[in-house]
Amino acid sequence: MLLNTACFTRFTRIGAPVLLFILLAFLSQRFYFSSLPLRGVPTAAGKLHIGVFATSGNYHLCQLHISAALMGYPAFTLVNWQDPEDKDAMKQHAAKIEGAIKYIDSIPAEQQDELVFLVDGYDMWFQLPHEYILKRYHELVAEAHQRHIDEYGQALVAEHNIKTTVIFGPDKECAPGGMDAPGCWAVPESLMHPLAFGPETDHTKSTQSRPRWLNSGTIIGPAHQIRDILIAAAEERRVAHVTDSDQYYFGVLYGMQSYARRLLRLHRDQSLGIDTVGDSAFLDASRPSSPSDKHFPNIANRQSDYSIGLDTNSAIFQTTGFYADYISWVRNNASSDYVRDAARKGNYHHHFALQDDLKGRGPGQIVGVPESALGRWETLPLATNTVSRNVPAVMHINGKKGYRILWWPRMWFYPFLEQIWTHLKSNGNMGSSTIAGQRRAIEGAHTLNQQGPGWIDWEDVCGKYEDRLMGKSREPN
């Protein structure tokens, strides 16, 4: 007993300081690498360039436009405006790539490091002001950086500049194409909890699937990096044509990137003598255990990493395909009947806490309307992802298109739309901008087509839809 006590005392005296030193060294190294500046990440001070794919105007484009105008967004550019439309929707998708390249090329060279935000024009609404897009983008980049360090190690991240700086919207179904495509099977697992959608998560229908796949309806990232992706997608379509869907080729690039990154980790683990049997079977097409129906990307002698990532938890983008049952308009003030009733029943699972960046603020500070109901976000019904509990900045109605009609009156601004609109126009805000050097969406939109750049006033693109947008009439369509 005395011997054991002496040994323990000696270990405590000698071993404890050693363990403490190792722990401190690990933590300091982790902090050092996680705080290293990422290469190719735009600063928060740059402009947000917004490109909207639309060949012609209609009511649904003007839903997007008025939601941007209400919250002081800079005027966006209508890409492919009045260019001929292909009757084949898939081929029209392919035209997006060409138009997007032309749009990014129109941005001055000194602004190619600034953020570009590309969105589809006919099924998109803004829910929050543009500063939330910028803030949350930088948060997602930082979170991904730490995740990459945890997953691949500091050495691989630094050597290969592994980062996530071009962010796409998430999808709950891999389409088009089958699960044999690398854009389906090779991509990382969802960041959501394995049981996020209940006990049948990922095992039955798409409504129960976690968002894991790429949706091309929303893209944000540095201009020159998005251009690289667009060029690569166009080349992939040219040399290995499968479909005319732009989403398919972006998915191919994302799958190839994920495959290449896992190979880097596999080779690192093999060099360290770590058991890699499972990863080898998953990644190596030559092994008998590999499924014969998998298409393995060829990454030899080509760029394989494009810094692509997904907004899995819908901090910025909320896609609605297969998601309708998990989107709710929630008032987050503690006195609301919803929260009070949930607390009384002891059902704390459904208690929603407003995100920190929304607390103590409200849209009234942006639109300038002296309306008490607009003073705080907590009192307004905000479209909320009930799984991640995030209030997204952008709604992408990519599922059943009827929701563009059914959900429009639920948006927080709908009851105040006419009041806000009248205020903005009567207070001379038509010609000023919240962002230096940029015109505002309330004035109209820039245009870009085969003839070159241009401008279209609000009245010309959306004036005739104002009454319908405000619920005062049902026509025109």
XYZ file of C-alpha atoms in Angstrom:
477
model
C 0.000 0.000 0.000
C 2.883 2.374 0.887
C 4.553 1.512 -2.444
C 1.384 2.302 -4.405
C 1.014 5.586 -2.536
C 4.605 6.524 -3.256
C 4.198 5.692 -6.957
C 1.042 7.754 -7.170
C 2.755 10.677 -5.429
C 5.699 10.457 -7.807
C 3.360 10.330 -10.856
C 1.451 13.306 -9.558
C 4.638 15.262 -9.020
C 6.220 14.390 -12.387
C 3.433 13.220 -14.703
C 0.859 15.889 -14.014
C 3.054 18.772 -15.189
C 3.942 16.781 -18.308
C 0.278 16.157 -19.095
C -0.490 19.811 -18.475
C 2.300 20.837 -20.852
C 0.998 18.489 -23.566
C -2.544 19.814 -23.138
C -1.428 23.439 -23.330
C 0.718 22.709 -26.382
C -2.242 21.047 -28.122
C -4.601 23.902 -27.320
C -2.122 26.578 -28.364
C -1.402 24.772 -31.630
C -5.120 24.376 -32.313
C -5.721 28.060 -31.610
C -2.767 29.073 -33.759
C -3.842 27.117 -36.812
C -7.538 27.973 -36.442
C -6.625 31.662 -36.272
C -4.392 31.655 -39.350
C -5.800 33.896 -42.106
C -7.366 31.960 -44.971
C -6.094 32.634 -48.456
C -8.746 33.799 -50.909
C -11.390 34.979 -48.428
C -12.919 38.420 -49.137
C -12.978 41.054 -46.421
C -16.246 42.047 -44.798
C -15.832 45.588 -46.123
C -16.313 44.732 -49.812
C -19.443 45.132 -51.889
C -22.040 42.424 -52.408
C -22.620 41.968 -56.146
C -25.988 40.293 -56.816
C -26.781 38.582 -60.107
C -30.345 37.383 -60.712
C -31.059 34.967 -63.563
C -34.162 36.223 -65.396
C -34.874 36.571 -69.101
C -38.179 38.413 -68.644
C -40.318 39.993 -65.960
C -43.290 38.469 -64.149
C -45.028 38.577 -60.784
C -42.667 36.063 -59.173
C -39.551 37.995 -60.201
C -41.162 41.056 -58.636
C -41.717 39.186 -55.360
C -37.940 38.913 -55.179
C -37.430 42.477 -56.349
C -39.783 44.133 -53.870
C -38.423 42.085 -50.955
C -34.958 43.398 -51.868
C -36.180 46.968 -52.297
C -37.958 47.046 -48.922
C -34.786 46.194 -47.044
C -32.376 48.495 -48.834
C -30.586 45.943 -51.010
C -28.294 47.308 -53.696
C -29.682 47.103 -57.208
C -28.973 43.661 -58.614
C -28.186 42.701 -62.199
C -30.736 40.786 -64.259
C -28.526 38.278 -66.065
C -29.601 37.112 -69.565
C -32.336 39.783 -69.503
C -34.509 39.571 -72.666
C -32.208 37.002 -74.232
C -34.023 34.267 -76.207
C -35.361 31.465 -74.009
C -35.008 27.796 -74.891
C -38.229 25.813 -74.621
C -36.220 23.025 -72.989
C -35.869 24.026 -69.326
C -32.666 22.010 -68.952
C -31.001 23.834 -71.849
C -32.135 27.105 -70.322
C -30.290 26.044 -67.160
C -27.128 25.591 -69.204
C -27.490 29.152 -70.509
C -27.173 30.292 -66.897
C -23.526 29.229 -66.854
C -22.665 31.292 -69.923
C -24.580 34.296 -68.602
C -22.965 34.022 -65.179
C -19.471 33.998 -66.696
C -20.332 37.116 -68.694
C -21.710 38.769 -65.546
C -18.599 38.086 -63.465
C -16.390 39.247 -66.338
C -18.292 42.555 -66.238
C -17.129 43.164 -62.651
C -13.980 45.352 -62.603
C -10.682 43.542 -62.058
C -10.046 45.340 -58.771
C -13.352 43.947 -57.433
C -12.814 40.299 -58.376
C -12.056 39.439 -54.740
C -15.432 40.793 -53.608
C -18.484 38.651 -52.956
C -20.846 37.677 -55.751
C -24.297 36.310 -54.950
C -26.038 34.452 -57.810
C -29.717 33.515 -57.485
C -32.537 32.179 -59.618
C -35.066 34.912 -60.306
C -38.481 33.276 -60.230
C -38.642 31.408 -56.920
C -36.603 33.477 -54.476
C -37.403 35.995 -51.701
C -35.279 37.924 -49.262
C -36.368 37.678 -45.619
C -33.520 39.587 -43.937
C -31.353 42.577 -44.944
C -28.178 41.997 -46.915
C -25.852 42.562 -43.942
C -27.066 39.223 -42.554
C -25.971 37.486 -45.745
C -22.510 39.027 -45.424
C -22.165 38.328 -41.701
C -23.353 34.740 -41.913
C -21.227 34.031 -44.963
C -18.085 34.905 -43.015
C -19.305 32.841 -40.055
C -19.847 29.800 -42.301
C -16.358 30.205 -43.776
C -14.800 30.367 -40.300
C -16.791 27.363 -39.046
C -15.777 25.329 -42.092
C -12.129 26.266 -41.556
C -12.184 24.841 -38.034
C -14.043 21.756 -39.257
C -11.407 21.157 -41.949
C -8.633 21.362 -39.344
C -10.468 18.837 -37.165
C -11.100 16.496 -40.105
C -7.897 16.705 -42.144
C -5.356 18.104 -39.713
C -3.525 21.406 -39.778
C -0.758 20.213 -42.085
C -3.048 19.107 -44.936
C -5.240 22.201 -44.616
C -2.224 24.496 -44.838
C -0.406 22.562 -47.571
C -3.414 22.218 -49.892
C -5.259 25.407 -48.861
C -8.366 23.401 -48.002
C -11.160 25.883 -47.412
C -14.832 26.583 -48.024
C -15.359 29.977 -49.616
C -17.953 29.290 -52.342
C -21.211 28.283 -50.697
C -24.202 26.720 -52.454
C -27.673 26.095 -51.123
C -28.445 22.610 -49.737
C -30.767 19.974 -51.193
C -32.504 16.972 -49.637
C -32.381 14.973 -52.876
C -29.540 14.390 -55.322
C -30.806 15.414 -58.748
C -30.509 15.178 -61.633
C -28.614 11.932 -62.124
C -28.416 8.799 -60.023
C -26.580 7.888 -56.843
C -23.698 6.498 -58.913
C -22.526 10.037 -59.713
C -19.752 11.411 -57.471
C -21.916 14.452 -56.797
C -24.268 12.067 -54.981
C -22.211 9.344 -53.267
C -18.841 11.035 -52.685
C -20.007 14.222 -50.958
C -19.685 14.659 -47.169
C -22.417 13.607 -44.797
C -24.841 16.275 -43.668
C -23.846 18.394 -40.688
C -27.275 17.836 -39.158
C -27.848 15.290 -36.393
C -28.253 11.692 -37.699
C -31.810 11.666 -36.310
C -32.653 15.248 -37.252
C -35.843 14.192 -39.039
C -36.823 11.387 -36.692
C -36.034 7.656 -36.524
C -36.417 7.244 -40.303
C -33.893 9.970 -41.116
C -32.035 9.190 -44.390
C -33.763 5.807 -44.714
C -37.121 6.436 -46.381
C -38.500 9.271 -48.483
C -36.726 12.509 -49.325
C -38.755 14.510 -46.811
C -36.897 12.561 -44.102
C -33.474 13.032 -45.679
C -30.945 15.417 -44.226
C -29.807 18.130 -46.659
C -26.535 16.876 -48.083
C -26.491 17.638 -51.781
C -25.807 20.736 -53.823
C -28.549 23.048 -55.066
C -27.429 25.500 -57.735
C -30.211 28.051 -57.223
C -28.092 30.062 -54.788
C -24.316 30.613 -54.858
C -22.161 33.051 -52.906
C -18.401 33.492 -52.943
C -15.518 35.588 -54.275
C -16.082 36.568 -57.904
C -12.927 34.998 -59.344
C -13.485 31.725 -57.476
C -17.052 31.402 -58.745
C -15.760 32.115 -62.245
C -13.316 29.196 -61.954
C -16.222 26.935 -61.000
C -18.361 28.177 -63.895
C -15.545 27.600 -66.404
C -14.925 24.099 -65.025
C -18.644 23.237 -65.123
C -18.928 24.422 -68.730
C -15.894 22.329 -69.679
C -17.292 19.294 -67.857
C -20.521 19.651 -69.826
C -18.561 19.910 -73.080
C -16.344 16.847 -72.620
C -18.681 14.577 -70.624
C -22.219 15.630 -71.483
C -24.919 13.856 -69.489
C -27.648 16.481 -69.144
C -28.029 20.220 -69.691
C -28.721 20.890 -66.016
C -26.213 23.318 -64.499
C -26.813 21.703 -61.111
C -25.530 18.348 -62.338
C -22.133 19.734 -63.372
C -21.707 21.800 -60.213
C -22.489 18.590 -58.332
C -19.802 16.737 -60.296
C -17.226 19.327 -59.213
C -18.362 19.139 -55.593
C -18.193 15.339 -55.625
C -14.756 15.363 -57.248
C -13.507 17.814 -54.621
C -14.861 15.676 -51.783
C -13.313 12.548 -53.302
C -9.910 14.242 -53.714
C -9.917 15.560 -50.153
C -10.692 12.129 -48.739
C -7.869 10.658 -50.794
C -5.479 13.187 -49.265
C -6.550 12.087 -45.813
C -6.359 8.412 -46.794
C -2.771 8.737 -48.006
C -1.834 10.668 -44.875
C -3.352 7.977 -42.642
C -1.617 5.210 -44.593
C 1.733 6.943 -44.127
C 1.079 7.023 -40.380
C 0.130 3.338 -40.231
C -3.522 4.025 -39.395
C -6.076 1.376 -40.403
C -7.720 2.630 -43.613
C -9.560 -0.469 -44.836
C -12.966 1.207 -44.750
C -11.853 4.385 -46.484
C -9.890 2.417 -49.088
C -12.948 0.384 -50.040
C -15.029 3.539 -50.276
C -12.550 5.485 -52.404
C -10.706 2.938 -54.547
C -12.446 1.804 -57.744
C -9.957 -1.043 -58.241
C -10.907 -2.878 -55.057
C -13.345 -5.804 -55.400
C -15.376 -4.477 -52.483
C -16.221 -1.259 -54.351
C -19.772 -1.117 -55.733
C -19.682 -1.659 -59.484
C -22.237 1.076 -60.147
C -20.177 3.914 -58.666
C -18.678 6.408 -61.057
C -15.235 7.358 -59.746
C -13.945 10.779 -60.788
C -10.659 11.066 -62.638
C -8.645 13.676 -60.737
C -5.287 13.069 -62.417
C -3.594 16.123 -63.929
C -6.441 18.527 -63.243
C -7.704 20.918 -60.612
C -9.908 19.007 -58.207
C -10.586 21.498 -55.401
C -12.824 24.526 -55.905
C -13.444 25.489 -52.252
C -17.107 24.460 -52.551
C -19.313 23.983 -49.509
C -23.000 23.907 -48.587
C -25.125 25.939 -46.215
C -26.475 22.723 -44.700
C -28.222 24.329 -41.731
C -29.806 27.144 -43.766
C -28.109 30.066 -42.045
C -28.382 31.984 -45.333
C -30.352 29.856 -47.817
C -33.539 27.921 -47.085
C -34.480 25.574 -49.905
C -38.051 24.315 -49.591
C -38.008 21.163 -51.720
C -39.053 18.260 -49.433
C -38.791 20.752 -46.552
C -42.302 22.216 -46.321
C -43.213 20.230 -43.193
C -40.179 21.629 -41.379
C -40.619 25.333 -42.129
C -42.758 27.402 -39.802
C -43.395 31.103 -39.259
C -42.419 31.676 -35.652
C -42.776 34.728 -33.422
C -39.898 34.553 -30.995
C -41.038 36.976 -28.289
C -41.274 35.181 -24.929
C -44.823 36.424 -24.356
C -46.248 34.786 -27.460
C -49.060 32.295 -27.060
C -47.007 29.643 -28.854
C -44.075 29.707 -26.443
C -46.286 30.156 -23.389
C -48.421 27.134 -24.336
C -45.346 24.975 -25.037
C -43.828 25.866 -21.667
C -47.056 25.042 -19.838
C -47.154 21.578 -21.420
C -43.481 20.966 -20.676
C -42.678 20.546 -24.374
C -39.414 22.449 -24.332
C -38.238 20.819 -27.548
C -40.337 23.307 -29.499
C -39.017 26.378 -27.742
C -37.339 28.562 -30.353
C -34.677 31.033 -29.291
C -34.032 33.848 -31.733
C -30.534 33.916 -33.210
C -28.198 36.345 -31.475
C -27.649 38.510 -34.535
C -31.391 39.297 -34.643
C -31.914 40.084 -30.971
C -32.554 43.692 -30.029
C -32.959 44.763 -33.632
C -35.778 45.042 -36.094
C -36.632 45.932 -39.680
C -37.947 49.323 -38.609
C -34.341 50.422 -38.257
C -33.816 49.605 -41.927
C -37.032 50.722 -43.601
C -37.438 53.802 -41.403
C -41.140 53.317 -40.690
C -42.333 54.677 -37.317
C -44.327 51.532 -36.623
C -44.033 49.877 -33.208
C -44.781 46.454 -34.670
C -41.595 46.671 -36.724
C -39.351 47.588 -33.813
C -38.020 44.113 -33.018
C -37.567 40.898 -34.960
C -38.845 39.027 -31.893
C -42.405 40.241 -32.528
C -42.568 39.336 -36.213
C -43.400 35.979 -37.832
C -40.124 34.781 -39.332
C -39.802 31.763 -41.601
C -37.784 29.340 -39.496
C -36.096 26.020 -40.171
C -37.586 24.036 -37.289
C -34.766 21.473 -37.411
C -31.720 23.760 -37.369
C -33.699 26.574 -35.628
C -32.169 29.070 -38.048
C -33.988 32.070 -39.505
C -32.662 32.144 -43.090
C -31.925 35.359 -44.945
C -33.146 33.960 -48.278
C -36.132 31.754 -49.101
C -35.731 29.541 -52.176
C -39.101 28.046 -53.172
C -37.582 25.236 -55.220
C -40.151 22.569 -54.405
C -43.848 22.935 -55.093
C -44.177 26.279 -56.834
C -47.637 26.865 -55.377
C -45.954 27.915 -52.158
C -44.921 31.129 -53.917
C -48.588 32.109 -53.669
C -49.543 30.429 -50.384
C -46.562 31.629 -48.348
C -46.245 35.185 -49.640
C -48.850 36.585 -47.163
C -46.929 34.907 -44.308
C -43.782 36.975 -44.818
C -43.170 39.447 -41.996
C -43.355 42.465 -44.304
C -46.609 41.585 -46.091
C -49.053 43.377 -43.717
C -46.861 46.493 -43.812
C -45.868 46.357 -47.455
C -47.947 49.286 -48.693
C -46.991 51.439 -45.708
C -43.273 50.744 -46.129
C -43.429 51.283 -49.876
C -45.221 54.611 -49.521
C -42.740 55.729 -46.880
C -39.708 54.859 -48.999
C -41.034 56.716 -52.020
C -42.321 59.775 -50.162
C -39.084 60.268 -48.227
C -36.911 60.609 -51.286
C -35.095 57.307 -50.842
C -35.321 56.414 -54.505
C -31.899 57.772 -55.402
C -29.720 57.045 -52.396
C -27.967 53.842 -51.403
C -27.098 52.117 -48.157
C -23.888 50.947 -49.829
C -21.532 53.587 -51.177
C -21.320 53.711 -54.932
C -24.278 51.411 -55.613
C -27.807 52.219 -56.714
C -30.693 50.704 -54.785
C -33.085 47.942 -55.762
C -36.027 50.291 -55.195
C -34.855 52.286 -58.221
C -34.767 49.319 -60.593
C -32.164 46.847 -61.802
C -29.047 46.635 -63.909
C -29.367 44.349 -66.925
C -26.899 42.222 -68.866
C -27.587 40.327 -72.061
C -26.105 39.540 -75.460
C -26.235 43.232 -76.376
C -24.327 44.290 -73.264
C -25.126 46.085 -69.986
C -28.149 48.298 -69.341
C -30.644 49.530 -66.779
C -34.394 49.103 -66.263
C -36.500 51.211 -63.892
C -38.695 49.654 -61.214
C -41.824 50.952 -62.920
C -40.921 49.227 -66.170
C -40.184 45.819 -64.677
C -42.537 45.632 -61.678
C -44.769 48.706 -61.557
C -47.813 46.876 -62.901
C -47.515 44.195 -60.196
C -47.478 46.538 -57.185
C -51.156 46.119 -56.267
C -50.979 42.337 -56.477
C -47.785 42.213 -54.436
C -49.577 44.166 -51.707
C -52.678 41.968 -51.815
C -54.889 44.660 -53.353
C -55.652 42.736 -56.567
C -55.150 39.336 -58.189
C -54.022 40.492 -61.621
C -51.941 40.743 -63.688
C -49.961 37.527 -63.593
